[in-house]
Amino acid sequence: MVPGLRTFVLGDFAIAAEDGRPVTPAGLPAQILALLTLNVGTAVPTARIIDQIWAPDPPDRAAARLHVHVSRLRTLLSRMGCPDVLHTRNDGYALDADPQLCDHRRFEDAAAAGQDAAHRGDLRRATELLTEALGLWRGPVLGDLGDRGWARDGAARLNALRRQVVDTWATARLGLGEPAAVIDVLERELARDPLRESTAELLMTALYRCGRQADALNTYIR
């Protein structure tokens, strides 16, 4: 595992050297690198990459074309000062970047630690960790790439975890007696996912505790 490459998937996809500015790859190389980033540290078989990137109609000599794109990615990474992070392994390719420099892995770690703190009743620490986790998000997972078939499962998993984190964060803030602090966040979340009952329940509780009983009732009715 070689440190030095930062990756960003919690928003528009981008990469950066540890001490450099973010770069946004384009075209098929961007899709290939994003797929490897979602699986950072794990070899993704060539056949799986071809099937997911070019589905449902892979081109002739797809493996050779994939190799050309990977070579271009290696050239880009080398120019950025990260020459040894994209490896051929087990009839596939792996991005061996430091997980702590990958925003989605940092999010997952902070989310797990925050949820653990909440379960232990350390609401202040839970709030700090979950606020840190949510602060890593810049927009929809992978931006314009997030609706591609190869990205959907990873994006859905991260989005589901984010919703859980929001609920746990709001529950912790309510437990600390801070209902006003969660209302705007919960209203935005409910606008994105109007049928998420747990978020609606938290919003009703926060509104009620702020003396906004009519708004709480309207939320219930909606």
XYZ file of N, CA and C in Angstrom:
666
model
N 0.856 -1.199 0.000
C 0.000 0.000 0.000
C 0.886 1.241 0.000
N 0.695 2.077 -0.998
C 1.547 3.252 -1.161
C 0.713 4.505 -0.912
N 1.063 5.304 0.100
C 0.305 6.542 0.343
C 0.634 7.597 -0.698
N -0.127 8.641 -0.709
C 0.201 9.769 -1.566
C -0.904 10.211 -2.486
N -1.841 9.306 -2.834
C -2.925 9.662 -3.742
C -4.204 9.868 -2.946
N -4.806 11.053 -3.099
C -6.115 11.311 -2.502
C -7.185 11.069 -3.563
N -8.292 10.467 -3.146
C -9.403 10.224 -4.065
C -10.686 10.779 -3.461
N -11.577 11.234 -4.343
C -12.817 11.872 -3.916
C -13.980 11.274 -4.707
N -14.902 10.611 -4.012
C -16.094 10.078 -4.666
C -17.378 10.632 -4.050
N -17.286 11.321 -2.915
C -18.479 11.855 -2.251
C -18.816 13.228 -2.831
N -19.144 13.211 -4.100
C -19.326 14.402 -4.918
C -18.722 14.096 -6.277
N -18.436 15.101 -7.075
C -17.797 14.862 -8.372
C -16.491 14.105 -8.175
N -16.243 13.123 -9.046
C -15.041 12.308 -8.919
C -13.796 13.129 -9.219
N -12.794 12.994 -8.371
C -11.526 13.695 -8.567
C -10.426 12.935 -7.834
N -9.194 13.200 -8.245
C -8.026 12.644 -7.580
C -7.019 13.772 -7.377
N -6.098 13.553 -6.463
C -5.080 14.570 -6.209
C -3.887 13.919 -5.552
N -2.704 14.443 -5.833
C -1.552 14.081 -5.030
C -1.769 14.623 -3.626
N -1.118 14.008 -2.654
C -1.363 14.379 -1.260
C -1.135 15.863 -1.015
N -0.209 16.462 -1.751
C 0.098 17.884 -1.568
C -0.279 18.708 -2.795
N -1.186 18.165 -3.639
C -1.518 18.855 -4.876
C -2.988 19.186 -4.992
N -3.342 19.837 -6.082
C -4.723 20.234 -6.333
C -5.476 19.089 -6.999
N -6.794 18.981 -6.753
C -7.574 17.909 -7.370
C -7.571 17.996 -8.894
N -7.568 16.826 -9.517
C -7.615 16.684 -10.964
C -8.830 15.820 -11.286
N -9.549 16.162 -12.339
C -10.721 15.391 -12.748
C -10.413 14.668 -14.046
N -10.190 13.353 -13.994
C -9.972 12.606 -15.239
C -11.240 12.643 -16.089
N -11.075 12.320 -17.371
C -12.215 12.363 -18.281
C -12.366 11.036 -19.012
N -13.548 10.824 -19.570
C -13.789 9.688 -20.440
C -13.734 8.345 -19.735
N -13.428 7.315 -20.519
C -13.368 5.963 -19.972
C -12.315 5.807 -18.887
N -11.127 6.439 -19.004
C -10.166 6.325 -17.898
C -10.753 6.777 -16.561
N -11.577 7.829 -16.579
C -12.197 8.291 -15.334
C -13.113 7.215 -14.767
N -13.896 6.568 -15.637
C -14.799 5.530 -15.158
C -14.032 4.345 -14.579
N -12.970 3.953 -15.258
C -12.163 2.828 -14.786
C -11.539 3.156 -13.430
N -10.973 4.340 -13.310
C -10.322 4.713 -12.055
C -11.347 4.870 -10.933
N -12.523 5.395 -11.247
C -13.569 5.530 -10.231
C -14.027 4.163 -9.749
N -14.181 3.222 -10.669
C -14.557 1.861 -10.287
C -13.504 1.257 -9.365
N -12.230 1.439 -9.692
C -11.159 0.915 -8.841
C -11.119 1.636 -7.501
N -11.462 2.918 -7.502
C -11.470 3.685 -6.250
C -12.540 3.162 -5.302
N -13.715 2.842 -5.826
C -14.775 2.288 -4.986
C -14.355 0.961 -4.364
N -13.389 0.282 -5.017
C -12.886 -0.999 -4.527
C -11.435 -0.881 -4.087
N -11.049 0.279 -3.555
C -9.650 0.557 -3.256
C -9.028 -0.559 -2.413
N -7.819 -0.968 -2.828
C -7.096 -2.009 -2.119
C -7.458 -3.422 -2.527
N -8.446 -3.572 -3.396
C -8.915 -4.894 -3.825
C -8.768 -5.012 -5.332
N -8.244 -6.152 -5.776
C -8.111 -6.372 -7.212
C -9.484 -6.605 -7.840
N -9.766 -5.888 -8.917
C -11.005 -6.065 -9.660
C -10.667 -6.817 -10.945
N -11.237 -8.005 -11.148
C -10.885 -8.796 -12.331
C -11.153 -8.046 -13.632
N -10.291 -8.299 -14.605
C -10.434 -7.662 -15.908
C -11.820 -7.910 -16.498
N -12.300 -9.147 -16.399
C -13.599 -9.476 -16.976
C -14.715 -8.659 -16.330
N -14.610 -8.423 -15.026
C -15.641 -7.639 -14.338
C -15.598 -6.181 -14.779
N -14.390 -5.628 -14.919
C -14.279 -4.234 -15.365
C -14.879 -4.077 -16.760
N -14.539 -5.005 -17.664
C -15.061 -4.937 -19.027
C -16.589 -5.022 -19.012
N -17.108 -5.977 -18.235
C -18.555 -6.177 -18.186
C -19.272 -4.940 -17.649
N -18.687 -4.302 -16.639
C -19.370 -3.174 -16.008
C -19.180 -1.870 -16.777
N -17.997 -1.636 -17.309
C -17.729 -0.375 -18.010
C -18.384 -0.353 -19.385
N -18.346 -1.481 -20.101
C -18.840 -1.498 -21.476
C -20.178 -2.210 -21.649
N -20.801 -2.630 -20.563
C -22.078 -3.349 -20.690
C -23.106 -2.470 -21.410
N -23.974 -3.088 -22.207
C -24.110 -4.534 -22.449
C -23.390 -5.008 -23.699
N -22.561 -4.141 -24.304
C -21.970 -4.479 -25.608
C -20.480 -4.132 -25.617
N -19.638 -4.981 -25.011
C -18.203 -4.678 -24.985
C -17.605 -4.692 -26.386
N -16.596 -3.867 -26.624
C -15.991 -3.786 -27.962
C -15.098 -4.988 -28.235
N -14.700 -5.142 -29.490
C -13.711 -6.162 -29.837
C -12.401 -5.866 -29.115
N -11.719 -6.919 -28.720
C -10.418 -6.797 -28.044
C -10.540 -5.868 -26.825
N -11.585 -6.084 -26.057
C -11.860 -5.210 -24.913
C -10.725 -5.229 -23.894
N -10.128 -6.395 -23.668
C -9.040 -6.484 -22.679
C -7.861 -5.623 -23.104
N -7.541 -5.627 -24.415
C -6.443 -4.809 -24.910
C -6.772 -3.323 -24.785
N -8.010 -2.965 -25.070
C -8.419 -1.559 -24.927
C -8.359 -1.122 -23.466
N -8.785 -2.013 -22.569
C -8.705 -1.702 -21.148
C -7.257 -1.471 -20.739
N -6.350 -2.302 -21.246
C -4.942 -2.145 -20.905
C -4.411 -0.785 -21.367
N -4.839 -0.328 -22.539
C -4.414 0.986 -23.037
C -4.892 2.090 -22.103
N -6.143 2.017 -21.669
C -6.672 3.039 -20.757
C -5.943 3.006 -19.414
N -5.639 1.815 -18.924
C -4.905 1.704 -17.661
C -3.508 2.303 -17.812
N -2.875 2.088 -18.958
C -1.545 2.678 -19.199
C -1.624 4.200 -19.179
N -2.683 4.756 -19.752
C -2.857 6.215 -19.727
C -3.062 6.710 -18.298
N -3.809 5.941 -17.516
C -4.005 6.313 -16.118
C -2.684 6.281 -15.357
N -1.864 5.277 -15.619
C -0.567 5.202 -14.948
C 0.309 6.393 -15.313
N 0.225 6.811 -16.571
C 0.995 7.991 -16.987
C 0.504 9.229 -16.243
N -0.821 9.390 -16.148
C -1.384 10.524 -15.430
C -0.960 10.508 -13.967
N -1.080 9.355 -13.326
C -0.725 9.246 -11.919
C 0.754 9.507 -11.697
N 1.585 9.053 -12.617
C 3.027 9.298 -12.504
C 3.333 10.785 -12.607
N 2.673 11.474 -13.531
C 2.869 12.921 -13.671
C 2.437 13.669 -12.418
N 1.467 13.109 -11.708
C 0.995 13.734 -10.477
C 1.902 13.431 -9.283
N 2.891 12.567 -9.496
C 3.782 12.209 -8.394
C 3.342 10.984 -7.624
N 2.407 10.230 -8.205
C 1.907 9.004 -7.561
C 2.092 7.836 -8.534
N 3.355 7.432 -8.774
C 3.621 6.489 -9.858
C 3.339 5.030 -9.538
N 3.136 4.694 -8.276
C 3.094 3.270 -7.930
C 1.842 2.932 -7.128
N 0.687 3.329 -7.630
C -0.554 3.031 -6.909
C -1.528 2.177 -7.718
N -1.321 2.057 -9.023
C -2.217 1.278 -9.882
C -1.473 0.035 -10.351
N -1.905 -1.122 -9.836
C -1.170 -2.362 -10.056
C -1.998 -3.390 -10.817
N -1.285 -4.243 -11.562
C -1.882 -5.434 -12.166
C -1.761 -6.564 -11.160
N -2.913 -7.205 -10.867
C -2.895 -8.243 -9.839
C -4.015 -9.237 -10.077
N -3.662 -10.533 -10.043
C -4.660 -11.608 -10.129
C -5.590 -11.450 -11.325
N -4.994 -11.255 -12.503
C -5.773 -11.076 -13.725
C -6.772 -9.935 -13.595
N -6.306 -8.863 -12.984
C -7.147 -7.683 -12.837
C -6.297 -6.497 -12.453
N -6.945 -5.446 -11.959
C -6.235 -4.230 -11.582
C -6.691 -3.799 -10.188
N -5.769 -3.183 -9.462
C -6.074 -2.716 -8.111
C -5.478 -1.340 -7.903
N -6.221 -0.479 -7.238
C -5.725 0.825 -6.817
C -5.275 0.680 -5.366
N -3.965 0.701 -5.159
C -3.403 0.513 -3.824
C -3.078 1.861 -3.199
N -4.096 2.659 -2.991
C -3.946 3.948 -2.316
C -4.210 3.763 -0.825
N -3.720 4.709 -0.030
C -3.963 4.688 1.407
C -5.452 4.955 1.642
N -6.199 4.022 2.267
C -7.628 4.246 2.480
C -7.931 5.529 3.245
N -7.014 5.970 4.093
C -7.260 7.196 4.859
C -7.166 8.451 3.997
N -6.717 8.290 2.743
C -6.712 9.412 1.806
C -7.881 9.330 0.823
N -8.780 8.363 1.043
C -9.969 8.188 0.211
C -11.173 8.684 1.000
N -11.890 9.673 0.471
C -12.944 10.293 1.283
C -14.029 9.302 1.691
N -14.357 8.323 0.839
C -15.426 7.397 1.221
C -14.999 6.455 2.335
N -13.714 6.094 2.378
C -13.241 5.247 3.464
C -13.165 6.047 4.768
N -12.744 7.288 4.688
C -12.741 8.123 5.896
C -14.159 8.322 6.412
N -15.099 8.509 5.492
C -16.498 8.632 5.887
C -16.972 7.374 6.607
N -16.680 6.219 6.038
C -17.112 4.964 6.643
C -16.507 4.773 8.028
N -15.224 5.111 8.181
C -14.571 4.953 9.484
C -15.166 5.899 10.522
N -15.356 7.172 10.141
C -15.926 8.141 11.080
C -17.372 7.784 11.411
N -18.108 7.284 10.423
C -19.491 6.883 10.661
C -19.555 5.735 11.653
N -18.694 4.737 11.469
C -18.694 3.588 12.370
C -18.326 4.007 13.788
N -17.300 4.858 13.914
C -16.886 5.317 15.240
C -17.975 6.158 15.896
N -18.631 7.007 15.107
C -19.695 7.847 15.652
C -20.897 7.042 16.094
N -21.274 6.050 15.298
C -22.405 5.211 15.676
C -22.083 4.386 16.916
N -20.827 3.933 17.024
C -20.415 3.205 18.224
C -20.499 4.104 19.459
N -20.029 5.337 19.327
C -20.106 6.273 20.452
C -21.561 6.525 20.856
N -22.438 6.630 19.863
C -23.856 6.838 20.168
C -24.437 5.652 20.925
N -24.073 4.446 20.499
C -24.574 3.251 21.181
C -24.052 3.156 22.614
N -22.868 3.709 22.849
C -22.303 3.704 24.200
C -22.842 4.849 25.054
N -23.638 5.716 24.451
C -24.222 6.819 25.191
C -23.365 8.062 25.266
N -22.238 8.081 24.526
C -21.363 9.258 24.505
C -21.855 10.169 23.374
N -22.921 10.898 23.651
C -23.593 11.655 22.600
C -22.746 12.805 22.082
N -21.963 13.432 22.929
C -21.129 14.540 22.480
C -20.078 14.048 21.496
N -19.416 12.933 21.824
C -18.407 12.378 20.924
C -19.061 11.881 19.637
N -20.234 11.271 19.755
C -20.945 10.807 18.571
C -21.250 11.967 17.639
N -21.704 13.081 18.211
C -22.008 14.256 17.399
C -20.776 14.755 16.667
N -19.639 14.800 17.354
C -18.402 15.269 16.725
C -18.000 14.372 15.551
N -18.019 13.060 15.781
C -17.577 12.127 14.745
C -18.533 12.102 13.556
N -19.820 12.135 13.822
C -20.790 12.081 12.737
C -20.837 13.390 11.958
N -20.589 14.509 12.637
C -20.468 15.792 11.938
C -19.261 15.761 10.999
N -18.164 15.183 11.483
C -16.970 15.032 10.640
C -17.273 14.162 9.429
N -17.992 13.055 9.640
C -18.323 12.149 8.543
C -19.176 12.854 7.494
N -20.208 13.557 7.925
C -21.105 14.231 6.982
C -20.418 15.381 6.268
N -19.427 15.984 6.913
C -18.706 17.094 6.310
C -17.861 16.705 5.116
N -17.636 15.414 4.924
C -16.851 14.941 3.782
C -17.658 14.934 2.487
N -18.971 15.046 2.605
C -19.822 14.981 1.414
C -19.866 16.339 0.721
N -19.647 16.310 -0.613
C -19.699 17.529 -1.418
C -20.864 17.513 -2.402
N -21.551 16.371 -2.505
C -22.643 16.231 -3.455
C -22.952 14.767 -3.666
N -23.788 14.425 -4.669
C -24.119 13.030 -4.951
C -22.871 12.210 -5.260
N -22.885 10.944 -4.881
C -21.735 10.071 -5.089
C -21.326 10.059 -6.558
N -20.068 10.416 -6.820
C -19.450 10.417 -8.148
C -20.059 11.413 -9.125
N -20.951 12.275 -8.657
C -21.507 13.296 -9.531
C -22.186 12.696 -10.751
N -21.781 13.129 -11.930
C -22.407 12.674 -13.171
C -22.142 11.200 -13.462
N -21.128 10.617 -12.817
C -20.827 9.198 -13.043
C -21.672 8.283 -12.168
N -22.372 8.847 -11.197
C -23.041 8.033 -10.200
C -24.197 7.202 -10.714
N -24.734 7.559 -11.906
C -25.862 6.797 -12.427
C -25.433 5.713 -13.407
N -24.118 5.552 -13.594
C -23.641 4.472 -14.457
C -23.870 3.131 -13.757
N -24.084 2.100 -14.554
C -24.384 0.796 -13.978
C -23.326 0.299 -13.011
N -22.046 0.521 -13.332
C -20.975 0.017 -12.477
C -20.893 0.772 -11.158
N -21.510 1.958 -11.092
C -21.419 2.782 -9.882
C -22.630 2.650 -8.973
N -23.721 2.091 -9.479
C -24.986 2.172 -8.741
C -24.933 1.475 -7.393
N -24.370 0.268 -7.345
C -24.351 -0.466 -6.075
C -23.533 0.278 -5.025
N -22.341 0.736 -5.417
C -21.499 1.469 -4.477
C -22.139 2.761 -4.030
N -22.758 3.474 -4.973
C -23.422 4.735 -4.622
C -24.605 4.484 -3.702
N -25.384 3.439 -3.994
C -26.547 3.132 -3.156
C -26.114 2.784 -1.738
N -25.024 2.020 -1.601
C -24.544 1.639 -0.267
C -24.090 2.864 0.516
N -23.336 3.746 -0.119
C -22.851 4.947 0.567
C -24.007 5.888 0.911
N -24.962 6.023 -0.003
C -26.116 6.884 0.273
C -26.950 6.344 1.433
N -27.113 5.020 1.491
C -27.867 4.416 2.590
C -27.158 4.646 3.926
N -25.824 4.506 3.911
C -25.068 4.742 5.140
C -25.165 6.206 5.548
N -25.140 7.106 4.575
C -25.261 8.521 4.900
C -26.597 8.823 5.574
N -27.674 8.228 5.072
C -28.982 8.453 5.690
C -29.005 7.947 7.129
N -28.373 6.799 7.375
C -28.283 6.282 8.742
C -27.500 7.237 9.635
N -26.415 7.779 9.089
C -25.579 8.698 9.858
C -26.363 9.957 10.218
N -27.119 10.489 9.264
C -27.933 11.678 9.546
C -28.909 11.391 10.679
N -29.571 10.249 10.631
C -30.529 9.905 11.676
C -29.846 9.757 13.035
N -28.690 9.090 13.059
C -27.979 8.909 14.326
C -27.474 10.242 14.857
N -26.975 11.086 13.955
C -26.513 12.421 14.345
C -27.663 13.233 14.942
N -28.819 13.209 14.284
C -29.964 13.970 14.772
C -30.446 13.424 16.115
N -30.454 12.106 16.265
C -30.863 11.503 17.529
C -29.935 11.931 18.659
N -28.624 11.975 18.367
C -27.658 12.402 19.382
C -27.869 13.863 19.761
N -28.099 14.723 18.753
C -28.319 16.146 19.053
C -29.601 16.334 19.864
N -30.626 15.573 19.546
C -31.858 15.643 20.331
C -31.599 15.174 21.762
N -30.790 14.135 21.907
C -30.448 13.653 23.234
C -29.665 14.651 24.051
N -28.944 15.544 23.362
C -28.187 16.606 24.035
C -29.046 17.841 24.293
N -30.328 17.773 23.906
C -31.212 18.922 24.115
C -31.011 20.026 23.111
N -30.690 19.661 21.858
C -30.412 20.648 20.813
C -31.335 20.453 19.608
N -32.636 20.499 19.796
C -33.551 20.214 18.673
C -33.462 21.224 17.542
N -33.221 22.498 17.861
C -33.188 23.514 16.812
C -32.038 23.270 15.835
N -30.987 22.593 16.286
C -29.807 22.390 15.456
C -30.030 21.375 14.339
N -31.092 20.564 14.453
C -31.267 19.486 13.478
C -32.385 19.745 12.478
N -33.202 20.754 12.692
C -34.408 20.919 11.875
C -34.075 21.145 10.403
N -33.185 22.078 10.094
C -32.875 22.372 8.689
C -32.309 21.140 7.979
N -31.419 20.429 8.652
C -30.804 19.244 8.045
C -31.859 18.180 7.770
N -32.717 17.930 8.742
C -33.741 16.907 8.563
C -34.749 17.296 7.490
N -35.085 18.581 7.393
C -36.007 19.008 6.336
C -35.401 18.777 4.964
N -34.100 19.061 4.805
C -33.441 18.795 3.515
C -33.419 17.305 3.208
N -33.129 16.491 4.219
C -33.095 15.051 4.004
C -34.466 14.513 3.622
N -35.498 15.024 4.270
C -36.848 14.555 3.976
C -37.302 15.015 2.591
N -36.810 16.154 2.148
C -37.125 16.602 0.789
C -36.521 15.647 -0.243
N -35.324 15.090 0.067
C -34.691 14.137 -0.842
C -35.381 12.781 -0.809
N -35.854 12.390 0.367
C -36.425 11.057 0.546
C -37.708 11.184 1.374
N -38.819 11.625 0.747
C -40.036 11.967 1.496
C -40.662 10.793 2.248
N -40.339 9.560 1.861
C -40.970 8.399 2.486
C -40.115 7.772 3.582
N -39.033 8.428 3.971
C -38.175 7.868 5.023
C -38.792 8.204 6.384
N -39.444 7.216 6.980
C -40.218 7.453 8.191
C -39.345 7.841 9.377
N -38.161 7.234 9.507
C -37.312 7.537 10.658
C -36.903 9.008 10.675
N -36.618 9.558 9.487
C -36.252 10.963 9.405
C -37.454 11.849 9.723
N -38.624 11.469 9.238
C -39.834 12.239 9.527
C -40.131 12.244 11.027
N -39.941 11.105 11.679
C -40.182 11.025 13.118
C -39.225 11.942 13.884
N -37.966 11.949 13.484
C -36.992 12.815 14.141
C -37.343 14.289 13.924
N -37.766 14.621 12.702
C -38.136 16.006 12.419
C -39.354 16.420 13.250
N -40.355 15.550 13.351
C -41.534 15.860 14.170
C -41.136 16.103 15.623
N -40.236 15.263 16.138
C -39.785 15.419 17.520
C -39.077 16.753 17.713
N -38.187 17.087 16.773
C -37.440 18.339 16.880
C -38.375 19.543 16.822
N -39.317 19.523 15.889
C -40.270 20.630 15.765
C -41.113 20.766 17.042
N -41.581 19.652 17.552
C -42.398 19.684 18.766
C -41.618 20.274 19.931
N -40.356 19.855 20.077
C -39.547 20.330 21.199
C -39.171 21.799 21.049
N -39.274 22.318 19.845
C -39.033 23.748 19.633
C -40.326 24.561 19.722
N -41.404 23.929 20.131
C -42.665 24.627 20.273
C -43.416 24.822 18.978
N -43.039 24.080 17.939
C -43.678 24.235 16.623
C -44.632 23.053 16.385
N -45.639 22.951 17.230
C -46.533 21.809 17.166
C -47.281 21.727 15.839
N -47.692 22.866 15.290
C -48.425 22.848 14.017
C -47.548 22.308 12.897
N -46.274 22.718 12.867
C -45.362 22.199 11.839
C -45.113 20.713 12.033
N -45.017 20.280 13.286
C -44.856 18.852 13.546
C -46.049 18.061 13.027
N -47.247 18.584 13.247
C -48.462 17.906 12.763
C -48.493 17.892 11.251
N -48.101 18.978 10.614
C -48.068 18.998 9.141
C -47.089 17.972 8.588
N -45.964 17.819 9.271
C -45.005 16.799 8.848
C -45.626 15.414 8.956
N -46.338 15.163 10.027
C -47.026 13.877 10.211
C -48.048 13.648 9.088
N -48.822 14.684 8.771
C -49.834 14.545 7.732
C -49.205 14.251 6.378
N -48.108 14.959 6.053
C -47.416 14.692 4.783
C -46.919 13.262 4.723
